[in-house]
Short mmCIF file of C-alpha atoms and ligand atoms in Angstrom, two decimals:
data_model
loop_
_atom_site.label_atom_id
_atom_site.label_comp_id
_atom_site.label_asym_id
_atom_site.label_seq_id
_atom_site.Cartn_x
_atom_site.Cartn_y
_atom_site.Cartn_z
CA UNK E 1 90.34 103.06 81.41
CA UNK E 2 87.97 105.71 81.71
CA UNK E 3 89.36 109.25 82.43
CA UNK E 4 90.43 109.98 85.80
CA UNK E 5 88.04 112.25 87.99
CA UNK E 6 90.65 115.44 88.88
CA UNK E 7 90.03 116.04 92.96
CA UNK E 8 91.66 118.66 95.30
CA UNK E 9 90.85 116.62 99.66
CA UNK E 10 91.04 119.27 101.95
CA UNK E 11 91.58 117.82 105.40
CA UNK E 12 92.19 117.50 109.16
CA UNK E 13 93.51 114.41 110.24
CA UNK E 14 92.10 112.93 111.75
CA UNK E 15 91.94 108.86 111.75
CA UNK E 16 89.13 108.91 109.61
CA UNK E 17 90.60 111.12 107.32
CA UNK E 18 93.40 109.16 107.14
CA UNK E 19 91.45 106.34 105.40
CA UNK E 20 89.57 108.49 103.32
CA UNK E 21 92.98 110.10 101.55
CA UNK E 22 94.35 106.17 101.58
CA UNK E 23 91.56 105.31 100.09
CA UNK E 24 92.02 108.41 97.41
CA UNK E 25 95.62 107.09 96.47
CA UNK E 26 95.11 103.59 96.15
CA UNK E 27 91.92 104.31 93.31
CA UNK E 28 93.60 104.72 90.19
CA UNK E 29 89.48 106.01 89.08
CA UNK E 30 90.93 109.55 91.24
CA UNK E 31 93.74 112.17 90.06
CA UNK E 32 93.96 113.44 93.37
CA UNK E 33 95.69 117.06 92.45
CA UNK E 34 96.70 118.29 96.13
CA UNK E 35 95.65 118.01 99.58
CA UNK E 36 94.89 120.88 101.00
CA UNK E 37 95.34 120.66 105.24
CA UNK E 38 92.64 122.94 107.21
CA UNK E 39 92.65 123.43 111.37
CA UNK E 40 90.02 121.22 112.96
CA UNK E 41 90.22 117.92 114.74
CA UNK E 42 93.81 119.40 115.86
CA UNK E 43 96.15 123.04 114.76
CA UNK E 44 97.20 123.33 111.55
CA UNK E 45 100.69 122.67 112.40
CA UNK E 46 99.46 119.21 112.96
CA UNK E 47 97.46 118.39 110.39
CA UNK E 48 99.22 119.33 107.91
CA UNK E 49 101.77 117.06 108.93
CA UNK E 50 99.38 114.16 109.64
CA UNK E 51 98.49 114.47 105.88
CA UNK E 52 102.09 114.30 104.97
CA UNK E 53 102.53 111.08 107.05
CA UNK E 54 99.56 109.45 105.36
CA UNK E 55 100.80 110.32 101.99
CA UNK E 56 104.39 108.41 102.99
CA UNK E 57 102.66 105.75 104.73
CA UNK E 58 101.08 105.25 101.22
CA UNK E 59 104.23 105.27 99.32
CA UNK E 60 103.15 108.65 97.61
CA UNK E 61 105.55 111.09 99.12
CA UNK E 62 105.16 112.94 95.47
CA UNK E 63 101.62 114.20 96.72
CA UNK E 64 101.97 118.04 97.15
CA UNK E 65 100.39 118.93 100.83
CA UNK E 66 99.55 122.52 101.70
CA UNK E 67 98.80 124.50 104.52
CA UNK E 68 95.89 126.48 104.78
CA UNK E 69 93.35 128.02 107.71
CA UNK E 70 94.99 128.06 111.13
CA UNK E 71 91.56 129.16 112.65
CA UNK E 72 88.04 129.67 111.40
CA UNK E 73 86.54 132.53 109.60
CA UNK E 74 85.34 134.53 112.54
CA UNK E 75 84.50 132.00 115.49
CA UNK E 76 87.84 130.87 117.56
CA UNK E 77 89.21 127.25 116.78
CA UNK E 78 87.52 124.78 118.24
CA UNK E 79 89.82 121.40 118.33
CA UNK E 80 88.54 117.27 118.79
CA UNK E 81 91.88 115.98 120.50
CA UNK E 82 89.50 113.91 122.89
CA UNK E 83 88.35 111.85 119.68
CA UNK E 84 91.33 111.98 117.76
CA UNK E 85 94.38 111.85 120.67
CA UNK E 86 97.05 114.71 121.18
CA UNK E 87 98.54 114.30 117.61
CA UNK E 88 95.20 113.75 115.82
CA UNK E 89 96.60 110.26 114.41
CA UNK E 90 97.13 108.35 117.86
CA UNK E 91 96.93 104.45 117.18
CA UNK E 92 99.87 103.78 114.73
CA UNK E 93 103.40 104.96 115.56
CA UNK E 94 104.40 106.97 112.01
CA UNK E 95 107.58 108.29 111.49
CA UNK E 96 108.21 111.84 111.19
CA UNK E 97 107.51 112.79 107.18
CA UNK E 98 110.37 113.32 105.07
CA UNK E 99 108.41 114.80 102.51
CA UNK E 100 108.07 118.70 102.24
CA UNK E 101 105.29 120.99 102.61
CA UNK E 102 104.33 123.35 100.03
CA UNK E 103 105.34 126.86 100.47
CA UNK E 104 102.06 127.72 98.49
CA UNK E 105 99.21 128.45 101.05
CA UNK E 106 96.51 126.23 100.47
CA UNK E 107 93.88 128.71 99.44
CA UNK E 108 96.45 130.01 96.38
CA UNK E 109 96.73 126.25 95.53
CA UNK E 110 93.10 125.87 95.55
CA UNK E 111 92.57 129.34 93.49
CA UNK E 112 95.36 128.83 90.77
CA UNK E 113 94.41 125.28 90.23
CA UNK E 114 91.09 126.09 89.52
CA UNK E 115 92.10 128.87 87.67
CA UNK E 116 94.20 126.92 85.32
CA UNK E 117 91.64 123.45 85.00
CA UNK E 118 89.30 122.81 82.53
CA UNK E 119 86.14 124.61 83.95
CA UNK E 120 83.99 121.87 85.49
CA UNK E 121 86.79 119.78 85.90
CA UNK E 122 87.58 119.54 89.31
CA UNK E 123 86.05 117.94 92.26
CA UNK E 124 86.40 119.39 95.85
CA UNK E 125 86.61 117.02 98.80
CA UNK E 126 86.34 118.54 102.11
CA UNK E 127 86.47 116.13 104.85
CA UNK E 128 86.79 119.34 107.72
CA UNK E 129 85.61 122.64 108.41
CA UNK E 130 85.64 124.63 105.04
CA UNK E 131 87.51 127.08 105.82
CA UNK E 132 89.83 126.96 102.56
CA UNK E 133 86.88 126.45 100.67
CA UNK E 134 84.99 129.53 101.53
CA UNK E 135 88.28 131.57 101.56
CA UNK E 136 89.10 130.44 98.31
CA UNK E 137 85.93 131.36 97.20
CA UNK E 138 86.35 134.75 98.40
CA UNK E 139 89.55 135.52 97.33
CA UNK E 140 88.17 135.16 94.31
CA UNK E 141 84.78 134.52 93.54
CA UNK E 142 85.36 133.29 89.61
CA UNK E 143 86.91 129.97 90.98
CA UNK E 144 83.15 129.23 91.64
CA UNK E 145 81.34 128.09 88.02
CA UNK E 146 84.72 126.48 87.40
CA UNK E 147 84.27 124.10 90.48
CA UNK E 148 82.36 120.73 89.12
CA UNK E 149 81.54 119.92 92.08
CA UNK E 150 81.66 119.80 96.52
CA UNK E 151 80.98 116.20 98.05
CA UNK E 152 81.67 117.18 101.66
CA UNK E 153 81.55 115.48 104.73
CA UNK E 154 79.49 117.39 106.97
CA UNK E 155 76.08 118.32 109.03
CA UNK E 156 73.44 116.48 110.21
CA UNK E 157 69.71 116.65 110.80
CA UNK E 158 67.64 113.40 112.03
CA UNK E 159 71.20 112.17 113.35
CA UNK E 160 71.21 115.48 115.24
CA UNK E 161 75.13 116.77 116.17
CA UNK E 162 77.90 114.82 117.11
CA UNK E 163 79.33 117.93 118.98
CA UNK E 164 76.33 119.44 120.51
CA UNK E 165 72.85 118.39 120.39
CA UNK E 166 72.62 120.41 116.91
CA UNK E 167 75.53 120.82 115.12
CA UNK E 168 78.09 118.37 113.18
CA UNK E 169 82.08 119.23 114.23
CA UNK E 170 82.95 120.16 110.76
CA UNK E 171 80.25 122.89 110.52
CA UNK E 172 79.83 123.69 113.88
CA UNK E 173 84.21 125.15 114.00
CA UNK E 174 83.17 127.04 110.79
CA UNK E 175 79.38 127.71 109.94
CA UNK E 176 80.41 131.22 108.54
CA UNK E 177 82.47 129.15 105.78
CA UNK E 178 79.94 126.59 105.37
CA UNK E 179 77.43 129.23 104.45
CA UNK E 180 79.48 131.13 102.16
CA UNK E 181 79.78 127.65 100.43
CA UNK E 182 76.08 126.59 100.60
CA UNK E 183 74.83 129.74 99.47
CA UNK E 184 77.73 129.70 96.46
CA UNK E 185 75.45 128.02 93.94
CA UNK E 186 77.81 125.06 93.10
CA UNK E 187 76.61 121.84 93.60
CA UNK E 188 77.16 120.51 96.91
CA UNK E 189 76.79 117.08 97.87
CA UNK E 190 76.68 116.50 101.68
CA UNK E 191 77.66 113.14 103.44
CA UNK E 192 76.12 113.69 107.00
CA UNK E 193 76.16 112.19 109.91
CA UNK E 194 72.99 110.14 108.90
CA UNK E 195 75.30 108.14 106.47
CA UNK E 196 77.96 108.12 108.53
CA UNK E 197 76.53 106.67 111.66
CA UNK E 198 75.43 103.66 109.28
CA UNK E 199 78.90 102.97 108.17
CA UNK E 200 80.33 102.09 111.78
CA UNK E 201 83.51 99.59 111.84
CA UNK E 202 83.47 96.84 114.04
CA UNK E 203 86.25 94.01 115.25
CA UNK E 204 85.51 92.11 112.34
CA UNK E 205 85.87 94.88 109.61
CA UNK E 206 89.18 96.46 111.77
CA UNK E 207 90.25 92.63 111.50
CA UNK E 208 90.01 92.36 107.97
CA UNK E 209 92.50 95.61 107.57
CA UNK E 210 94.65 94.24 109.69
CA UNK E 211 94.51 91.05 107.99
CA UNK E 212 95.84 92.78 104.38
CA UNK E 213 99.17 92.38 106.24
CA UNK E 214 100.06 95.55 104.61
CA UNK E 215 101.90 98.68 106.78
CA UNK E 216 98.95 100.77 105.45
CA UNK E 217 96.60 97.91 106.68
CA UNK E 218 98.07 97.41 110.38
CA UNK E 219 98.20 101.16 110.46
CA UNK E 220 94.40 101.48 109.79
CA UNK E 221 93.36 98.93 111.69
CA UNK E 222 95.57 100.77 115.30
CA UNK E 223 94.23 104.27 114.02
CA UNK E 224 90.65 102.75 114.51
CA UNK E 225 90.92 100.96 117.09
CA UNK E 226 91.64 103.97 118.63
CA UNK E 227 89.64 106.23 116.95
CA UNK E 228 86.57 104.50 117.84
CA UNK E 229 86.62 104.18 121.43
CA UNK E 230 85.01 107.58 121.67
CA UNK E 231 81.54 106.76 119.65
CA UNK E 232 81.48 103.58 121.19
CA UNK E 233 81.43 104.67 125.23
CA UNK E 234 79.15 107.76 123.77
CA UNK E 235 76.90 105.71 121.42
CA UNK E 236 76.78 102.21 123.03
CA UNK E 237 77.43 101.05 119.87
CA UNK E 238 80.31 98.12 118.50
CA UNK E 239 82.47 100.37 116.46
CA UNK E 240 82.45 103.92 115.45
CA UNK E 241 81.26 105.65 112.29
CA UNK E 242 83.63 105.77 109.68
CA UNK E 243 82.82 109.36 108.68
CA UNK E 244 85.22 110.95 105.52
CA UNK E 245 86.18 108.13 103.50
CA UNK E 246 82.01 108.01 102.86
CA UNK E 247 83.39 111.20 100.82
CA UNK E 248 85.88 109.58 98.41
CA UNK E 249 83.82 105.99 98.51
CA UNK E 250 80.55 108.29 96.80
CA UNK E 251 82.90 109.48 93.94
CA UNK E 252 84.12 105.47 92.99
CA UNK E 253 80.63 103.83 93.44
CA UNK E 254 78.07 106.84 93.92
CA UNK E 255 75.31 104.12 93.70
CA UNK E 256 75.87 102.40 97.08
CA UNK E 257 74.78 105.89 98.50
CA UNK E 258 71.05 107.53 98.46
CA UNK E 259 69.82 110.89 99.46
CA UNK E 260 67.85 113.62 97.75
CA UNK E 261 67.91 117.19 96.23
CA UNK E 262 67.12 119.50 99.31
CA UNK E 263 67.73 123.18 101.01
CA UNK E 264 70.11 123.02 103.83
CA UNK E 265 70.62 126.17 105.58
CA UNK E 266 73.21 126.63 108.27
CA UNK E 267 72.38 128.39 111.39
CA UNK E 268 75.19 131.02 111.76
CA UNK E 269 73.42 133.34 115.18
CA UNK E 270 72.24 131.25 117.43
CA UNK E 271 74.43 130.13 120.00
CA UNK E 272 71.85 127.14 120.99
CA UNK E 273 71.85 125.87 117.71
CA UNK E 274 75.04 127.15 116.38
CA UNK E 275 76.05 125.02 112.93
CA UNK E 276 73.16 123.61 112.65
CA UNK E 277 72.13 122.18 109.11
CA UNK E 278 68.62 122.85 108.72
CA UNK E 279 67.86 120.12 106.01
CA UNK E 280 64.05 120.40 104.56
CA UNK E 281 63.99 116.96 103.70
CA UNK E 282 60.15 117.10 103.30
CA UNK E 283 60.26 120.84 100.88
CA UNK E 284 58.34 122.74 103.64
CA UNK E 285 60.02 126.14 103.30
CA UNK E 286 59.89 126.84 99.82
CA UNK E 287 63.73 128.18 100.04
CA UNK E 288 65.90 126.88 96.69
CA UNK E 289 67.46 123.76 96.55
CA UNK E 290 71.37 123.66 96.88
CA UNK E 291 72.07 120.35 98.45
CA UNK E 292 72.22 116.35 97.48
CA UNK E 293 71.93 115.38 100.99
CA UNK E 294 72.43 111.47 101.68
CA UNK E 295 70.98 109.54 103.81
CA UNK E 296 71.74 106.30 103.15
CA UNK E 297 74.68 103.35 102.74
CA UNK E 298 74.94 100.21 101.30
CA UNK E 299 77.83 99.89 104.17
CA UNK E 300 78.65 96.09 103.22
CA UNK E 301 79.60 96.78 100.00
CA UNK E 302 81.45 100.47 101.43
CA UNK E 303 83.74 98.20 103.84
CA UNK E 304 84.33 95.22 101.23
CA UNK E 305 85.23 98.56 98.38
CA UNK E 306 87.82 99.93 101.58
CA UNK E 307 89.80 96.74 102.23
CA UNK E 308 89.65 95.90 98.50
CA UNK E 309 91.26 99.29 98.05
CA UNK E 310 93.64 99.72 100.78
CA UNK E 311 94.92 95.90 99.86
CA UNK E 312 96.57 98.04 96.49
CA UNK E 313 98.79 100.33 98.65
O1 RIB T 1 81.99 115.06 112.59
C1 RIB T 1 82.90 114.20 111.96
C2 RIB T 1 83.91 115.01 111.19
O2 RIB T 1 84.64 115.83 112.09
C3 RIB T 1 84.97 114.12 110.49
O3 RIB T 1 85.42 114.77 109.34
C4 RIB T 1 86.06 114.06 111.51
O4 RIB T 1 87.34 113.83 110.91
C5 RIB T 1 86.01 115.46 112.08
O5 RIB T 1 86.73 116.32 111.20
CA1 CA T 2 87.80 115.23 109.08
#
């Protein structure tokens, strides 16, 4: 068995995030240390507890879950309850989590853990607005050679923005934070809304959750039904992109993904263009590199590796 890859998820579920943390516990390849909850797709108050449900509703109620950022850096909170429903997990009916919450606030976690690792040893997952990340990082700023590594979901650029013409969600509730991490020097790789929107579910692939005739399984399969109706009336398309668990599937089999070593800058002034990520794909500006930025997905093989997975829990 080769050694287990240590990872911190920070998160706001989310449906999608939901998968990508089941997907997390059910790969024995992971040591998932913590998940860290962030404000986004709904408060704080509810994403943290959404993570605790999905940690129960994976029979892992040993998980520690902490709260972190109840609002962005400097903008005001901007929330996705139209995507994700009033609780930011409509579809399944969970029960209430038993489970406690940390007392620890999530950037502490993310700081003494890193403190206390093997430098280079630890993987962070954000799958929201980073937030934690970049307070973490300025709480204190030696946590940042120790980090191995940042595969993120977040930005966009031929995709464009999923919440205004320009901007991703993730970025555009926090660019201030995702600067402070792209311009932090660790390497960041970015799963954008150019992979995502090539990884979309459709009856079939809900079906074959659904089909595991597992409570995890049913429970994906009603969070995405629901979950997708949004991209679908807005895209036209059969299904809706299956954005974060793109995150955890890259660190099991990095090779169904492709991209290349880039700049992305994040546009932090303008209001037009607020969040942007400005990837030069094509090396025009000259400015350093700081960013594997994907592209695209072998999304067969991503959807047969999910059910595979999920059919453990
Ligand atoms: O833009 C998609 C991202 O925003 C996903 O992480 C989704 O969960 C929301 O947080
Ligand atoms: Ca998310």
């Amino acid at each position: 068995m080769p050694e287990t890859r240590k990872i911190i998820i920070d998160t706001d579920p989310g449906q999608d995030d939901a998968v990508a943390i089941l997907l997390a516990l059910a790969s024995p390849e992971l040591d998932v240390l913590g998940i860290t909850a962030v404000a986004g797709n709904v408060p704080l108050a509810l994403t943290e507890k959404n993570a605790r449900k999905i940690c129960e509703l994976a029979g892992k109620p040993g998980i520690k879950v902490f709260a972190g950022a109840v609002r962005p850096m400097v903008r005001h909170l901007v929330t996705a309850e139209n995507v994700h429903g009033k609780t930011g997990l409509d579809g399944p009916e969970l029960p209430e989590p038993e489970m406690p919450l940390q007392k620890q606030h999530a950037v502490d976690f993310i700081v003494e853990t890193l403190m206390r690792e093997e430098p280079g040893s630890v993987t962070l997952c954000p799958l929201g607005p980073l937030t934690n990340i970049a307070l973490a990082m300025v709480r204190e700023p030696r946590i940042v050679p120790r980090i191995r590594e940042i595969v993120l979901m977040g930005g966009g650029f031929f995709e464009g923005g999923n919440v205004t013409p320009a901007a991703e969600f993730n970025i555009y509730v926090d660019p201030h934070a995702a600067d402070v991490v792209l311009k932090s020097g660790i390497p960041v790789v970015m799963v954008p809304l150019d992979v995502t929107h090539k990884a979309l579910t459709s009856a079939k692939r809900v079906a074959a959750f659904r089909e595991l005739g597992t409570r995890p399984g049913l429970a994906i399969a009603e969070m995405l039904e629901f979950f997708e109706r949004f991209d679908e009336s807005k895209y036209g398309t059969d299904g809706g992109p299956l954005h974060d668990p793109c995150v955890i599937a890259y660190l099991l089999q990095p090779e169904l993904f492709s991209g290349r070593y880039i700049n992305v800058t994040v546009e932090t002034a303008s209001e037009l263009t607020m969040g942007m990520t400005v990837a030069d794909w094509w090396g025009v500006t000259g400015r350093e590199k700081n960013v594997t930025y994907l592209r695209d997905v072998d999304h067969e093989q991503f959807f047969r590796l999910l059910v595979e997975r999920i059919g453990r829990l």
